[in-house]
PDB file of C-alpha atoms in Angstrom:
ATOM      1  CA  PRO A  38     -63.544  -5.278  88.519  1.00  0.00           C
ATOM      2  CA  ALA A  39     -62.983  -1.725  87.437  1.00  0.00           C
ATOM      3  CA  LEU A  40     -62.172  -1.329  83.571  1.00  0.00           C
ATOM      4  CA  GLY A  41     -58.618   0.118  82.507  1.00  0.00           C
ATOM      5  CA  MET A  42     -58.028   2.592  79.790  1.00  0.00           C
ATOM      6  CA  GLU A  43     -56.765  -0.559  77.813  1.00  0.00           C
ATOM      7  CA  SER A  44     -60.495  -1.485  77.559  1.00  0.00           C
ATOM      8  CA  LEU A  45     -61.385   1.614  75.761  1.00  0.00           C
ATOM      9  CA  PRO A  46     -61.823   1.491  71.984  1.00  0.00           C
ATOM     10  CA  GLU A  47     -58.727   2.501  69.940  1.00  0.00           C
ATOM     11  CA  ALA A  48     -60.325   5.537  68.560  1.00  0.00           C
ATOM     12  CA  VAL A  49     -61.368   6.676  71.686  1.00  0.00           C
ATOM     13  CA  LEU A  50     -57.681   6.221  73.229  1.00  0.00           C
ATOM     14  CA  ILE A  51     -56.320   8.070  70.331  1.00  0.00           C
ATOM     15  CA  ARG A  52     -58.448  11.045  70.893  1.00  0.00           C
ATOM     16  CA  ILE A  53     -57.202  11.122  74.514  1.00  0.00           C
ATOM     17  CA  LEU A  54     -53.692  10.738  73.570  1.00  0.00           C
ATOM     18  CA  ALA A  55     -53.747  13.622  71.131  1.00  0.00           C
ATOM     19  CA  SER A  56     -54.490  15.894  73.877  1.00  0.00           C
ATOM     20  CA  ILE A  57     -51.028  15.227  75.587  1.00  0.00           C
ATOM     21  CA  PRO A  58     -48.094  17.212  74.453  1.00  0.00           C
ATOM     22  CA  ALA A  59     -46.190  15.754  71.559  1.00  0.00           C
ATOM     23  CA  VAL A  60     -43.012  15.512  73.437  1.00  0.00           C
ATOM     24  CA  ASP A  61     -44.339  13.555  76.462  1.00  0.00           C
ATOM     25  CA  LEU A  62     -46.070  11.378  73.801  1.00  0.00           C
ATOM     26  CA  VAL A  63     -42.753  10.165  72.576  1.00  0.00           C
ATOM     27  CA  LEU A  64     -40.848  10.137  75.571  1.00  0.00           C
ATOM     28  CA  ALA A  65     -43.277   8.750  78.181  1.00  0.00           C
ATOM     29  CA  CYS A  66     -46.534   7.620  76.900  1.00  0.00           C
ATOM     30  CA  ARG A  67     -44.961   5.241  74.156  1.00  0.00           C
ATOM     31  CA  LEU A  68     -43.024   3.432  77.072  1.00  0.00           C
ATOM     32  CA  VAL A  69     -46.326   2.610  79.089  1.00  0.00           C
ATOM     33  CA  CYS A  70     -47.102  -0.658  77.054  1.00  0.00           C
ATOM     34  CA  CYS A  71     -47.310  -2.006  73.478  1.00  0.00           C
ATOM     35  CA  GLN A  72     -50.461  -0.779  72.788  1.00  0.00           C
ATOM     36  CA  TRP A  73     -49.635   2.617  73.464  1.00  0.00           C
ATOM     37  CA  LYS A  74     -46.324   2.391  71.811  1.00  0.00           C
ATOM     38  CA  ASN A  75     -47.939   1.261  68.533  1.00  0.00           C
ATOM     39  CA  LEU A  76     -50.403   4.075  68.785  1.00  0.00           C
ATOM     40  CA  VAL A  77     -47.725   6.592  69.148  1.00  0.00           C
ATOM     41  CA  ASP A  78     -45.649   5.308  66.234  1.00  0.00           C
ATOM     42  CA  GLY A  79     -48.600   4.906  64.209  1.00  0.00           C
ATOM     43  CA  ALA A  80     -50.128   7.464  61.942  1.00  0.00           C
ATOM     44  CA  ALA A  81     -53.620   8.025  63.131  1.00  0.00           C
ATOM     45  CA  LEU A  82     -52.636   9.859  66.214  1.00  0.00           C
ATOM     46  CA  TRP A  83     -50.404  12.328  64.548  1.00  0.00           C
ATOM     47  CA  ILE A  84     -52.914  12.803  61.874  1.00  0.00           C
ATOM     48  CA  LEU A  85     -55.484  13.871  64.532  1.00  0.00           C
ATOM     49  CA  LYS A  86     -52.847  16.095  66.123  1.00  0.00           C
ATOM     50  CA  CYS A  87     -51.836  17.786  62.913  1.00  0.00           C
ATOM     51  CA  GLN A  88     -55.838  18.249  62.254  1.00  0.00           C
ATOM     52  CA  GLN A  89     -56.256  19.969  65.571  1.00  0.00           C
ATOM     53  CA  GLU A  90     -53.537  22.242  65.218  1.00  0.00           C
ATOM     54  CA  GLY A  91     -54.107  23.217  61.484  1.00  0.00           C
ATOM     55  CA  LEU A  92     -51.075  21.642  60.196  1.00  0.00           C
ATOM     56  CA  THR A  93     -51.703  20.403  56.618  1.00  0.00           C
ATOM     57  CA  ARG A  94     -49.711  19.307  53.690  1.00  0.00           C
ATOM     58  CA  ALA A  95     -50.640  18.780  50.041  1.00  0.00           C
ATOM     59  CA  ASP A  96     -49.439  15.092  50.203  1.00  0.00           C
ATOM     60  CA  SER A  97     -51.910  13.379  52.435  1.00  0.00           C
ATOM     61  CA  ASP A  98     -49.924  10.228  52.113  1.00  0.00           C
ATOM     62  CA  ALA A  99     -47.090  11.357  54.068  1.00  0.00           C
ATOM     63  CA  GLU A 100     -44.484   8.550  55.062  1.00  0.00           C
ATOM     64  CA  ASN A 101     -44.237   9.657  58.766  1.00  0.00           C
ATOM     65  CA  TRP A 102     -46.973  12.121  60.141  1.00  0.00           C
ATOM     66  CA  GLN A 103     -44.963  12.020  63.552  1.00  0.00           C
ATOM     67  CA  ASN A 104     -42.001  13.516  61.608  1.00  0.00           C
ATOM     68  CA  PHE A 105     -44.305  16.006  59.610  1.00  0.00           C
ATOM     69  CA  TYR A 106     -45.931  17.138  63.019  1.00  0.00           C
ATOM     70  CA  PHE A 107     -42.530  17.794  64.798  1.00  0.00           C
ATOM     71  CA  LEU A 108     -40.988  19.416  61.584  1.00  0.00           C
ATOM     72  CA  SER A 109     -44.060  21.754  61.152  1.00  0.00           C
ATOM     73  CA  LYS A 110     -43.939  22.901  64.755  1.00  0.00           C
ATOM     74  CA  LYS A 111     -40.351  23.431  64.658  1.00  0.00           C
ATOM     75  CA  ARG A 112     -40.264  25.395  61.213  1.00  0.00           C
ATOM     76  CA  LYS A 113     -38.544  28.911  61.675  1.00  0.00           C
ATOM     77  CA  ASN A 114     -35.699  30.749  60.080  1.00  0.00           C
ATOM     78  CA  LEU A 115     -32.535  29.523  61.209  1.00  0.00           C
ATOM     79  CA  ILE A 116     -30.409  32.325  60.219  1.00  0.00           C
ATOM     80  CA  LYS A 117     -29.922  34.743  62.840  1.00  0.00           C
ATOM     81  CA  ASN A 118     -30.104  38.560  62.421  1.00  0.00           C
ATOM     82  CA  PRO A 119     -31.072  38.166  58.740  1.00  0.00           C
ATOM     83  CA  CYS A 120     -32.099  42.017  58.233  1.00  0.00           C
ATOM     84  CA  GLY A 121     -29.320  43.545  60.085  1.00  0.00           C
ATOM     85  CA  GLU A 122     -31.219  44.497  62.993  1.00  0.00           C
ATOM     86  CA  GLU A 123     -28.444  43.739  65.395  1.00  0.00           C
ATOM     87  CA  ASP A 124     -25.586  45.028  63.176  1.00  0.00           C
ATOM     88  CA  LEU A 125     -23.401  42.307  62.203  1.00  0.00           C
ATOM     89  CA  GLU A 126     -24.202  40.181  65.279  1.00  0.00           C
ATOM     90  CA  HIS A 127     -24.030  36.145  64.457  1.00  0.00           C
ATOM     91  CA  TRP A 128     -22.415  36.711  60.999  1.00  0.00           C
ATOM     92  CA  GLY A 129     -18.904  35.340  60.754  1.00  0.00           C
ATOM     93  CA  GLU A 130     -16.060  35.179  58.211  1.00  0.00           C
ATOM     94  CA  VAL A 131     -16.721  38.703  57.240  1.00  0.00           C
ATOM     95  CA  GLU A 132     -14.532  40.018  54.514  1.00  0.00           C
ATOM     96  CA  ASN A 133     -14.732  43.742  54.428  1.00  0.00           C
ATOM     97  CA  GLY A 134     -13.507  44.692  51.127  1.00  0.00           C
ATOM     98  CA  GLY A 135     -13.365  48.391  50.243  1.00  0.00           C
ATOM     99  CA  ASP A 136     -14.892  50.405  52.931  1.00  0.00           C
ATOM    100  CA  GLY A 137     -16.768  47.278  54.502  1.00  0.00           C
ATOM    101  CA  TRP A 138     -20.175  46.086  55.114  1.00  0.00           C
ATOM    102  CA  LYS A 139     -22.699  48.902  56.334  1.00  0.00           C
ATOM    103  CA  ILE A 140     -26.164  48.556  57.452  1.00  0.00           C
ATOM    104  CA  GLU A 141     -28.908  50.849  56.197  1.00  0.00           C
ATOM    105  CA  GLU A 142     -32.623  51.837  56.543  1.00  0.00           C
ATOM    106  CA  LEU A 143     -34.969  50.726  53.794  1.00  0.00           C
ATOM    107  CA  PRO A 144     -35.662  52.058  51.075  1.00  0.00           C
ATOM    108  CA  GLY A 145     -32.183  53.612  50.960  1.00  0.00           C
ATOM    109  CA  ASP A 146     -30.484  56.219  48.581  1.00  0.00           C
ATOM    110  CA  PHE A 147     -31.890  55.333  44.921  1.00  0.00           C
ATOM    111  CA  GLY A 148     -33.751  52.163  46.427  1.00  0.00           C
ATOM    112  CA  LYS A 149     -36.923  50.775  46.564  1.00  0.00           C
ATOM    113  CA  GLU A 150     -39.029  49.525  49.661  1.00  0.00           C
ATOM    114  CA  PHE A 151     -38.661  45.713  50.124  1.00  0.00           C
ATOM    115  CA  PRO A 152     -41.940  43.724  49.580  1.00  0.00           C
ATOM    116  CA  SER A 153     -42.741  42.838  53.174  1.00  0.00           C
ATOM    117  CA  GLU A 154     -43.436  45.620  55.721  1.00  0.00           C
ATOM    118  CA  GLU A 155     -41.697  43.426  58.220  1.00  0.00           C
ATOM    119  CA  VAL A 156     -38.222  44.149  56.987  1.00  0.00           C
ATOM    120  CA  HIS A 157     -36.510  47.516  57.884  1.00  0.00           C
ATOM    121  CA  LYS A 158     -33.052  47.265  57.030  1.00  0.00           C
ATOM    122  CA  TYR A 159     -30.496  45.713  54.840  1.00  0.00           C
ATOM    123  CA  PHE A 160     -26.837  45.135  54.521  1.00  0.00           C
ATOM    124  CA  VAL A 161     -24.994  46.974  51.697  1.00  0.00           C
ATOM    125  CA  THR A 162     -21.457  46.121  50.315  1.00  0.00           C
ATOM    126  CA  SER A 163     -18.757  48.446  49.081  1.00  0.00           C
ATOM    127  CA  TYR A 164     -16.193  48.668  46.065  1.00  0.00           C
ATOM    128  CA  GLU A 165     -14.203  45.747  46.626  1.00  0.00           C
ATOM    129  CA  TRP A 166     -15.644  42.239  47.606  1.00  0.00           C
ATOM    130  CA  CYS A 167     -17.486  41.965  50.926  1.00  0.00           C
ATOM    131  CA  ARG A 168     -18.613  38.427  52.098  1.00  0.00           C
ATOM    132  CA  LYS A 169     -20.200  37.316  55.330  1.00  0.00           C
ATOM    133  CA  ALA A 170     -21.567  33.633  56.286  1.00  0.00           C
ATOM    134  CA  GLN A 171     -23.285  31.778  59.092  1.00  0.00           C
ATOM    135  CA  VAL A 172     -22.964  28.363  60.036  1.00  0.00           C
ATOM    136  CA  ILE A 173     -26.207  26.638  61.239  1.00  0.00           C
ATOM    137  CA  ASP A 174     -25.900  23.489  63.759  1.00  0.00           C
ATOM    138  CA  LEU A 175     -28.726  21.595  62.968  1.00  0.00           C
ATOM    139  CA  ARG A 176     -28.534  19.368  65.979  1.00  0.00           C
ATOM    140  CA  ALA A 177     -28.472  22.499  68.346  1.00  0.00           C
ATOM    141  CA  GLU A 178     -31.499  23.586  66.527  1.00  0.00           C
ATOM    142  CA  GLY A 179     -33.186  20.528  67.426  1.00  0.00           C
ATOM    143  CA  TYR A 180     -32.866  18.224  64.144  1.00  0.00           C
ATOM    144  CA  TRP A 181     -31.639  14.928  65.425  1.00  0.00           C
ATOM    145  CA  GLU A 182     -29.471  12.665  63.861  1.00  0.00           C
ATOM    146  CA  GLU A 183     -31.958  10.101  62.757  1.00  0.00           C
ATOM    147  CA  LEU A 184     -34.313  12.491  61.191  1.00  0.00           C
ATOM    148  CA  MET A 185     -31.388  14.187  59.095  1.00  0.00           C
ATOM    149  CA  ASP A 186     -30.018  10.798  58.032  1.00  0.00           C
ATOM    150  CA  THR A 187     -33.377   8.942  57.498  1.00  0.00           C
ATOM    151  CA  THR A 188     -36.042  11.340  56.453  1.00  0.00           C
ATOM    152  CA  GLN A 189     -33.615  13.858  55.004  1.00  0.00           C
ATOM    153  CA  PRO A 190     -36.280  16.770  54.976  1.00  0.00           C
ATOM    154  CA  LYS A 191     -36.025  19.517  52.398  1.00  0.00           C
ATOM    155  CA  ILE A 192     -33.666  22.288  53.456  1.00  0.00           C
ATOM    156  CA  MET A 193     -34.799  25.626  51.836  1.00  0.00           C
ATOM    157  CA  VAL A 194     -32.638  28.609  51.175  1.00  0.00           C
ATOM    158  CA  ARG A 195     -33.757  31.867  50.178  1.00  0.00           C
ATOM    159  CA  ASP A 196     -31.964  35.430  49.861  1.00  0.00           C
ATOM    160  CA  TRP A 197     -33.002  38.696  48.653  1.00  0.00           C
ATOM    161  CA  TYR A 198     -30.686  41.192  46.825  1.00  0.00           C
ATOM    162  CA  ALA A 199     -30.974  44.487  45.171  1.00  0.00           C
ATOM    163  CA  GLY A 200     -28.691  47.121  43.341  1.00  0.00           C
ATOM    164  CA  ARG A 201     -29.220  51.011  43.811  1.00  0.00           C
ATOM    165  CA  SER A 202     -30.741  52.652  40.734  1.00  0.00           C
ATOM    166  CA  ASP A 203     -27.338  54.925  40.147  1.00  0.00           C
ATOM    167  CA  ALA A 204     -24.676  52.054  40.332  1.00  0.00           C
ATOM    168  CA  GLY A 205     -24.138  48.628  39.142  1.00  0.00           C
ATOM    169  CA  CYS A 206     -23.027  45.715  41.345  1.00  0.00           C
ATOM    170  CA  LEU A 207     -22.302  42.086  41.719  1.00  0.00           C
ATOM    171  CA  TYR A 208     -23.855  39.397  43.736  1.00  0.00           C
ATOM    172  CA  GLU A 209     -23.199  35.563  44.736  1.00  0.00           C
ATOM    173  CA  LEU A 210     -24.723  33.087  46.837  1.00  0.00           C
ATOM    174  CA  CYS A 211     -23.007  29.849  48.197  1.00  0.00           C
ATOM    175  CA  VAL A 212     -24.645  27.324  50.419  1.00  0.00           C
ATOM    176  CA  LYS A 213     -23.067  24.133  51.554  1.00  0.00           C
ATOM    177  CA  LEU A 214     -24.603  21.127  53.254  1.00  0.00           C
ATOM    178  CA  LEU A 215     -21.672  19.942  55.801  1.00  0.00           C
ATOM    179  CA  SER A 216     -20.917  16.790  57.640  1.00  0.00           C
ATOM    180  CA  GLU A 217     -19.832  16.222  61.330  1.00  0.00           C
ATOM    181  CA  ASN A 218     -16.256  16.796  60.181  1.00  0.00           C
ATOM    182  CA  GLU A 219     -17.187  19.951  57.788  1.00  0.00           C
ATOM    183  CA  ASP A 220     -16.912  17.710  54.654  1.00  0.00           C
ATOM    184  CA  VAL A 221     -19.342  19.159  51.907  1.00  0.00           C
ATOM    185  CA  LEU A 222     -21.950  16.533  51.043  1.00  0.00           C
ATOM    186  CA  ALA A 223     -24.102  18.885  48.996  1.00  0.00           C
ATOM    187  CA  GLU A 224     -23.492  22.643  47.516  1.00  0.00           C
ATOM    188  CA  TYR A 225     -25.551  25.395  45.973  1.00  0.00           C
ATOM    189  CA  LYS A 226     -23.593  28.282  44.331  1.00  0.00           C
ATOM    190  CA  SER A 227     -25.455  30.867  42.337  1.00  0.00           C
ATOM    191  CA  GLU A 228     -23.911  32.394  39.166  1.00  0.00           C
ATOM    192  CA  THR A 229     -22.327  35.670  39.595  1.00  0.00           C
ATOM    193  CA  VAL A 230     -25.128  37.986  39.151  1.00  0.00           C
ATOM    194  CA  THR A 231     -24.525  41.251  37.446  1.00  0.00           C
ATOM    195  CA  ILE A 232     -26.688  44.280  37.996  1.00  0.00           C
ATOM    196  CA  PRO A 233     -26.267  46.996  35.428  1.00  0.00           C
ATOM    197  CA  GLN A 234     -25.718  50.886  36.379  1.00  0.00           C
ATOM    198  CA  ASP A 235     -29.370  52.773  35.954  1.00  0.00           C
ATOM    199  CA  ASN A 236     -31.184  49.319  36.773  1.00  0.00           C
ATOM    200  CA  ASP A 237     -34.770  49.561  38.514  1.00  0.00           C
ATOM    201  CA  ALA A 238     -33.468  48.974  42.162  1.00  0.00           C
ATOM    202  CA  ASN A 239     -36.034  46.523  42.555  1.00  0.00           C
ATOM    203  CA  TRP A 240     -35.426  43.597  45.195  1.00  0.00           C
ATOM    204  CA  THR A 241     -35.099  40.156  43.848  1.00  0.00           C
ATOM    205  CA  GLU A 242     -35.393  36.668  45.493  1.00  0.00           C
ATOM    206  CA  ILE A 243     -32.803  33.849  44.877  1.00  0.00           C
ATOM    207  CA  SER A 244     -34.065  30.380  46.251  1.00  0.00           C
ATOM    208  CA  HIS A 245     -32.720  26.623  46.334  1.00  0.00           C
ATOM    209  CA  THR A 246     -34.207  23.405  48.050  1.00  0.00           C
ATOM    210  CA  PHE A 247     -31.724  20.903  48.817  1.00  0.00           C
ATOM    211  CA  SER A 248     -33.272  17.240  48.604  1.00  0.00           C
ATOM    212  CA  ASN A 249     -32.182  13.846  48.669  1.00  0.00           C
ATOM    213  CA  TYR A 250     -28.873  14.675  50.073  1.00  0.00           C
ATOM    214  CA  GLY A 251     -27.608  11.662  51.836  1.00  0.00           C
ATOM    215  CA  PRO A 252     -26.926  10.939  55.439  1.00  0.00           C
ATOM    216  CA  GLY A 253     -24.342  12.495  57.631  1.00  0.00           C
ATOM    217  CA  VAL A 254     -25.607  16.233  57.195  1.00  0.00           C
ATOM    218  CA  ARG A 255     -25.182  18.268  60.546  1.00  0.00           C
ATOM    219  CA  PHE A 256     -24.223  21.664  59.731  1.00  0.00           C
ATOM    220  CA  VAL A 257     -25.287  24.205  56.910  1.00  0.00           C
ATOM    221  CA  HIS A 258     -23.031  26.907  55.764  1.00  0.00           C
ATOM    222  CA  PHE A 259     -24.778  30.051  54.317  1.00  0.00           C
ATOM    223  CA  GLU A 260     -22.350  32.590  52.447  1.00  0.00           C
ATOM    224  CA  HIS A 261     -23.336  35.587  50.301  1.00  0.00           C
ATOM    225  CA  GLY A 262     -22.029  39.026  49.434  1.00  0.00           C
ATOM    226  CA  GLY A 263     -20.927  41.460  46.556  1.00  0.00           C
ATOM    227  CA  GLN A 264     -19.585  44.695  45.547  1.00  0.00           C
ATOM    228  CA  ASP A 265     -20.265  47.689  42.970  1.00  0.00           C
ATOM    229  CA  THR A 266     -18.604  47.587  39.597  1.00  0.00           C
ATOM    230  CA  LEU A 267     -18.049  51.287  39.543  1.00  0.00           C
ATOM    231  CA  PHE A 268     -15.435  51.205  42.589  1.00  0.00           C
ATOM    232  CA  TRP A 269     -16.861  54.373  44.114  1.00  0.00           C
ATOM    233  CA  LYS A 270     -15.673  54.961  47.524  1.00  0.00           C
ATOM    234  CA  GLY A 271     -18.597  54.218  50.314  1.00  0.00           C
ATOM    235  CA  TRP A 272     -21.540  51.907  49.838  1.00  0.00           C
ATOM    236  CA  TYR A 273     -22.848  51.486  46.360  1.00  0.00           C
ATOM    237  CA  GLY A 274     -22.557  47.586  45.836  1.00  0.00           C
ATOM    238  CA  VAL A 275     -25.380  44.994  46.321  1.00  0.00           C
ATOM    239  CA  ARG A 276     -27.818  45.094  48.973  1.00  0.00           C
ATOM    240  CA  VAL A 277     -28.772  41.971  50.868  1.00  0.00           C
ATOM    241  CA  THR A 278     -31.462  41.407  53.337  1.00  0.00           C
ATOM    242  CA  ASN A 279     -34.192  38.742  54.827  1.00  0.00           C
ATOM    243  CA  SER A 280     -31.844  35.822  54.049  1.00  0.00           C
ATOM    244  CA  SER A 281     -33.371  32.584  55.296  1.00  0.00           C
ATOM    245  CA  VAL A 282     -32.792  28.915  55.914  1.00  0.00           C
ATOM    246  CA  THR A 283     -35.765  26.386  56.737  1.00  0.00           C
ATOM    247  CA  VAL A 284     -36.154  22.769  57.196  1.00  0.00           C
ATOM    248  CA  GLU A 285     -39.027  21.887  55.562  1.00  0.00           C
ATOM    249  CA  PRO A 286     -41.830  19.560  56.805  1.00  0.00           C
TER     250      PRO A 286
END
């Protein structure tokens, strides 16, 4: 009688399965039989797929290589319009103190170029407090409930701020992890950063990593803002750009 795939050595079968798209492995292949289910749920198949696609990690003893694979493939900046290329599109809860938010081209008056050539614009605040926020729906971005509750992947938050060299300003960042009912499960709030007048106008990165935050996280609320300290009419307050929220593998 003809031999079926079940007669293949396991190592050969893993190599065959590794050529199949990951979503099909989980949604279809693992339903074929107990042997395929065990292979799809096991580490060897996903370690091979990670190797084939150049996905590496410092910790070679990952608890769940399937989750590591999907998180690595899915990794992207979840903040929309982080550099003002679409004006204030996607930013809500906007507080327009003074003359309100404005978008300017880098480096701007009395400013410095950004460390990355990919960033061309920034948001700038005015003489009274300006704030803006985004709420990220993690499920809508493809991060399923079991993953967030069980694996609790690290959530990395970054922001960049700068003053103009002829004006002092203030800056704040506040990020909250929210439940389905928008209860605050974890929070990071920076100190109020004071940039003096006659500063060097260099861009500074601020970052925070959420980990071991417990089950139930469904949303990320990102908010930042500031103002100038001289109360000059116009846009002499803190400048912000290249904000990011990423779910780390």
